[in-house]
PDB file of C-alpha atoms in Angstrom:
ATOM      1  CA  UNK I   1      92.813 168.838  81.336  1.00  0.00           C
ATOM      2  CA  UNK I   2      94.139 165.752  79.425  1.00  0.00           C
ATOM      3  CA  UNK I   3      91.838 164.528  76.677  1.00  0.00           C
ATOM      4  CA  UNK I   4      91.373 161.854  74.003  1.00  0.00           C
ATOM      5  CA  UNK I   5      88.569 160.377  72.001  1.00  0.00           C
ATOM      6  CA  UNK I   6      87.413 156.784  72.352  1.00  0.00           C
ATOM      7  CA  UNK I   7      86.958 156.204  68.634  1.00  0.00           C
ATOM      8  CA  UNK I   8      85.085 157.937  65.839  1.00  0.00           C
ATOM      9  CA  UNK I   9      81.721 159.239  66.882  1.00  0.00           C
ATOM     10  CA  UNK I  10      82.343 158.035  70.414  1.00  0.00           C
ATOM     11  CA  UNK I  11      82.768 159.818  73.691  1.00  0.00           C
ATOM     12  CA  UNK I  12      85.606 162.130  74.650  1.00  0.00           C
ATOM     13  CA  UNK I  13      87.737 160.976  77.566  1.00  0.00           C
ATOM     14  CA  UNK I  14      89.208 163.626  79.836  1.00  0.00           C
ATOM     15  CA  UNK I  15      91.126 163.830  83.086  1.00  0.00           C
ATOM     16  CA  UNK I  16      89.731 166.562  85.290  1.00  0.00           C
ATOM     17  CA  UNK I  17      92.555 166.826  87.807  1.00  0.00           C
ATOM     18  CA  UNK I  18      90.840 169.627  89.723  1.00  0.00           C
ATOM     19  CA  UNK I  19      87.950 167.269  90.535  1.00  0.00           C
ATOM     20  CA  UNK I  20      90.097 164.085  90.989  1.00  0.00           C
ATOM     21  CA  UNK I  21      88.296 162.185  88.291  1.00  0.00           C
ATOM     22  CA  UNK I  22      88.357 160.907  84.736  1.00  0.00           C
ATOM     23  CA  UNK I  23      85.264 161.605  82.697  1.00  0.00           C
ATOM     24  CA  UNK I  24      83.646 160.264  79.498  1.00  0.00           C
ATOM     25  CA  UNK I  25      81.757 163.022  77.776  1.00  0.00           C
ATOM     26  CA  UNK I  26      79.174 162.858  75.031  1.00  0.00           C
ATOM     27  CA  UNK I  27      79.053 166.480  73.938  1.00  0.00           C
ATOM     28  CA  UNK I  28      78.682 168.300  77.288  1.00  0.00           C
ATOM     29  CA  UNK I  29      77.010 165.366  79.020  1.00  0.00           C
ATOM     30  CA  UNK I  30      79.072 163.323  81.469  1.00  0.00           C
ATOM     31  CA  UNK I  31      78.194 159.665  80.752  1.00  0.00           C
ATOM     32  CA  UNK I  32      80.892 157.995  82.948  1.00  0.00           C
ATOM     33  CA  UNK I  33      83.205 158.927  85.793  1.00  0.00           C
ATOM     34  CA  UNK I  34      86.190 157.196  87.385  1.00  0.00           C
ATOM     35  CA  UNK I  35      87.018 158.875  90.705  1.00  0.00           C
ATOM     36  CA  UNK I  36      90.524 158.764  92.090  1.00  0.00           C
ATOM     37  CA  UNK I  37      92.717 160.050  94.902  1.00  0.00           C
ATOM     38  CA  UNK I  38      96.477 160.487  94.948  1.00  0.00           C
ATOM     39  CA  UNK I  39      98.832 159.628  97.731  1.00  0.00           C
ATOM     40  CA  UNK I  40     102.573 159.718  98.273  1.00  0.00           C
ATOM     41  CA  UNK I  41     103.869 156.472  99.763  1.00  0.00           C
ATOM     42  CA  UNK I  42     107.169 156.952 101.598  1.00  0.00           C
ATOM     43  CA  UNK I  43     110.089 154.799 100.628  1.00  0.00           C
ATOM     44  CA  UNK I  44     111.038 151.891 102.868  1.00  0.00           C
ATOM     45  CA  UNK I  45     114.559 151.792 104.266  1.00  0.00           C
ATOM     46  CA  UNK I  46     117.105 151.199 101.519  1.00  0.00           C
ATOM     47  CA  UNK I  47     114.564 151.672  98.671  1.00  0.00           C
ATOM     48  CA  UNK I  48     114.278 154.258  95.959  1.00  0.00           C
ATOM     49  CA  UNK I  49     112.322 157.456  96.693  1.00  0.00           C
ATOM     50  CA  UNK I  50     108.656 156.948  97.511  1.00  0.00           C
ATOM     51  CA  UNK I  51     105.937 156.370  94.905  1.00  0.00           C
ATOM     52  CA  UNK I  52     102.955 158.455  93.908  1.00  0.00           C
ATOM     53  CA  UNK I  53      99.915 156.192  94.031  1.00  0.00           C
ATOM     54  CA  UNK I  54      96.643 156.898  92.253  1.00  0.00           C
ATOM     55  CA  UNK I  55      93.826 155.110  94.063  1.00  0.00           C
ATOM     56  CA  UNK I  56      91.125 154.300  91.470  1.00  0.00           C
ATOM     57  CA  UNK I  57      88.093 154.381  93.794  1.00  0.00           C
ATOM     58  CA  UNK I  58      84.869 154.211  91.894  1.00  0.00           C
ATOM     59  CA  UNK I  59      83.623 153.792  88.298  1.00  0.00           C
ATOM     60  CA  UNK I  60      80.122 154.908  87.410  1.00  0.00           C
ATOM     61  CA  UNK I  61      78.566 154.658  83.931  1.00  0.00           C
ATOM     62  CA  UNK I  62      75.187 156.157  83.079  1.00  0.00           C
ATOM     63  CA  UNK I  63      72.599 153.343  83.080  1.00  0.00           C
ATOM     64  CA  UNK I  64      71.603 153.943  79.464  1.00  0.00           C
ATOM     65  CA  UNK I  65      75.285 153.550  78.458  1.00  0.00           C
ATOM     66  CA  UNK I  66      75.964 150.349  80.425  1.00  0.00           C
ATOM     67  CA  UNK I  67      77.459 147.542  78.283  1.00  0.00           C
ATOM     68  CA  UNK I  68      78.722 149.902  75.540  1.00  0.00           C
ATOM     69  CA  UNK I  69      82.423 149.699  76.499  1.00  0.00           C
ATOM     70  CA  UNK I  70      82.613 153.147  78.059  1.00  0.00           C
ATOM     71  CA  UNK I  71      83.667 151.747  81.428  1.00  0.00           C
ATOM     72  CA  UNK I  72      86.518 149.811  79.811  1.00  0.00           C
ATOM     73  CA  UNK I  73      87.572 152.851  77.776  1.00  0.00           C
ATOM     74  CA  UNK I  74      87.756 155.149  80.814  1.00  0.00           C
ATOM     75  CA  UNK I  75      89.740 152.547  82.810  1.00  0.00           C
ATOM     76  CA  UNK I  76      92.256 152.119  79.942  1.00  0.00           C
ATOM     77  CA  UNK I  77      92.538 155.923  79.574  1.00  0.00           C
ATOM     78  CA  UNK I  78      93.179 156.302  83.339  1.00  0.00           C
ATOM     79  CA  UNK I  79      95.800 153.532  83.398  1.00  0.00           C
ATOM     80  CA  UNK I  80      97.583 154.994  80.354  1.00  0.00           C
ATOM     81  CA  UNK I  81      97.590 158.374  82.077  1.00  0.00           C
ATOM     82  CA  UNK I  82      99.017 156.784  85.276  1.00  0.00           C
ATOM     83  CA  UNK I  83     101.739 155.038  83.205  1.00  0.00           C
ATOM     84  CA  UNK I  84     102.575 158.305  81.424  1.00  0.00           C
ATOM     85  CA  UNK I  85     103.029 160.076  84.759  1.00  0.00           C
ATOM     86  CA  UNK I  86     105.289 157.362  86.213  1.00  0.00           C
ATOM     87  CA  UNK I  87     102.779 156.617  88.937  1.00  0.00           C
ATOM     88  CA  UNK I  88     101.376 153.318  90.225  1.00  0.00           C
ATOM     89  CA  UNK I  89      97.716 152.326  90.617  1.00  0.00           C
ATOM     90  CA  UNK I  90      95.729 151.047  93.554  1.00  0.00           C
ATOM     91  CA  UNK I  91      92.460 149.629  92.147  1.00  0.00           C
ATOM     92  CA  UNK I  92      90.060 149.799  95.080  1.00  0.00           C
ATOM     93  CA  UNK I  93      87.167 149.849  92.580  1.00  0.00           C
ATOM     94  CA  UNK I  94      85.960 146.295  91.820  1.00  0.00           C
ATOM     95  CA  UNK I  95      85.429 147.150  88.157  1.00  0.00           C
ATOM     96  CA  UNK I  96      88.992 148.447  87.738  1.00  0.00           C
ATOM     97  CA  UNK I  97      90.427 145.366  89.553  1.00  0.00           C
ATOM     98  CA  UNK I  98      88.485 143.045  87.224  1.00  0.00           C
ATOM     99  CA  UNK I  99      89.495 144.945  84.180  1.00  0.00           C
ATOM    100  CA  UNK I 100      93.203 144.730  85.087  1.00  0.00           C
ATOM    101  CA  UNK I 101      92.836 140.979  85.722  1.00  0.00           C
ATOM    102  CA  UNK I 102      91.504 140.625  82.151  1.00  0.00           C
ATOM    103  CA  UNK I 103      94.319 142.897  80.769  1.00  0.00           C
ATOM    104  CA  UNK I 104      97.552 141.665  82.337  1.00  0.00           C
ATOM    105  CA  UNK I 105      99.565 144.128  80.207  1.00  0.00           C
ATOM    106  CA  UNK I 106      98.598 146.658  82.856  1.00  0.00           C
ATOM    107  CA  UNK I 107      99.555 144.597  85.868  1.00  0.00           C
ATOM    108  CA  UNK I 108     102.942 146.299  86.080  1.00  0.00           C
ATOM    109  CA  UNK I 109     101.153 149.478  87.170  1.00  0.00           C
ATOM    110  CA  UNK I 110      99.764 147.936  90.371  1.00  0.00           C
ATOM    111  CA  UNK I 111     101.038 149.125  93.715  1.00  0.00           C
ATOM    112  CA  UNK I 112     103.600 146.553  94.908  1.00  0.00           C
ATOM    113  CA  UNK I 113     103.133 144.561  98.110  1.00  0.00           C
ATOM    114  CA  UNK I 114     106.154 146.456  99.462  1.00  0.00           C
ATOM    115  CA  UNK I 115     103.942 149.533  99.678  1.00  0.00           C
ATOM    116  CA  UNK I 116     100.561 148.148 100.841  1.00  0.00           C
ATOM    117  CA  UNK I 117      97.813 150.594 101.670  1.00  0.00           C
ATOM    118  CA  UNK I 118      97.360 149.700 105.310  1.00  0.00           C
ATOM    119  CA  UNK I 119     100.980 149.020 106.197  1.00  0.00           C
ATOM    120  CA  UNK I 120     101.971 150.157 109.684  1.00  0.00           C
ATOM    121  CA  UNK I 121     104.501 153.008 109.819  1.00  0.00           C
ATOM    122  CA  UNK I 122     108.000 151.695 110.285  1.00  0.00           C
TER     123      UNK I 122
END
């Protein structure tokens, strides 16, 4: 399980790969979750080998923690993890999409139009 802290006295951020999710923990209490799914996208003719895509599906923050920055912290943690693994991201979650729009330094992680989700098999 990958782990980091989101600042002094703040939550711990972890990647629970067995459960396909990132978590923000306050002690043993889960206060936020970012669910994901992984997919291999085959290469198109003449392209480099296929990509591993992490679909960021849903972000949920405990209501009493809303507005405290935990959602942003867990998205940044997930995207940094994706970058570190050489993967690309598909932000199907509206919160993640909006966060990336406000942080263009992460736009290079987005799945390219050459590998769209619903593309017909060639």
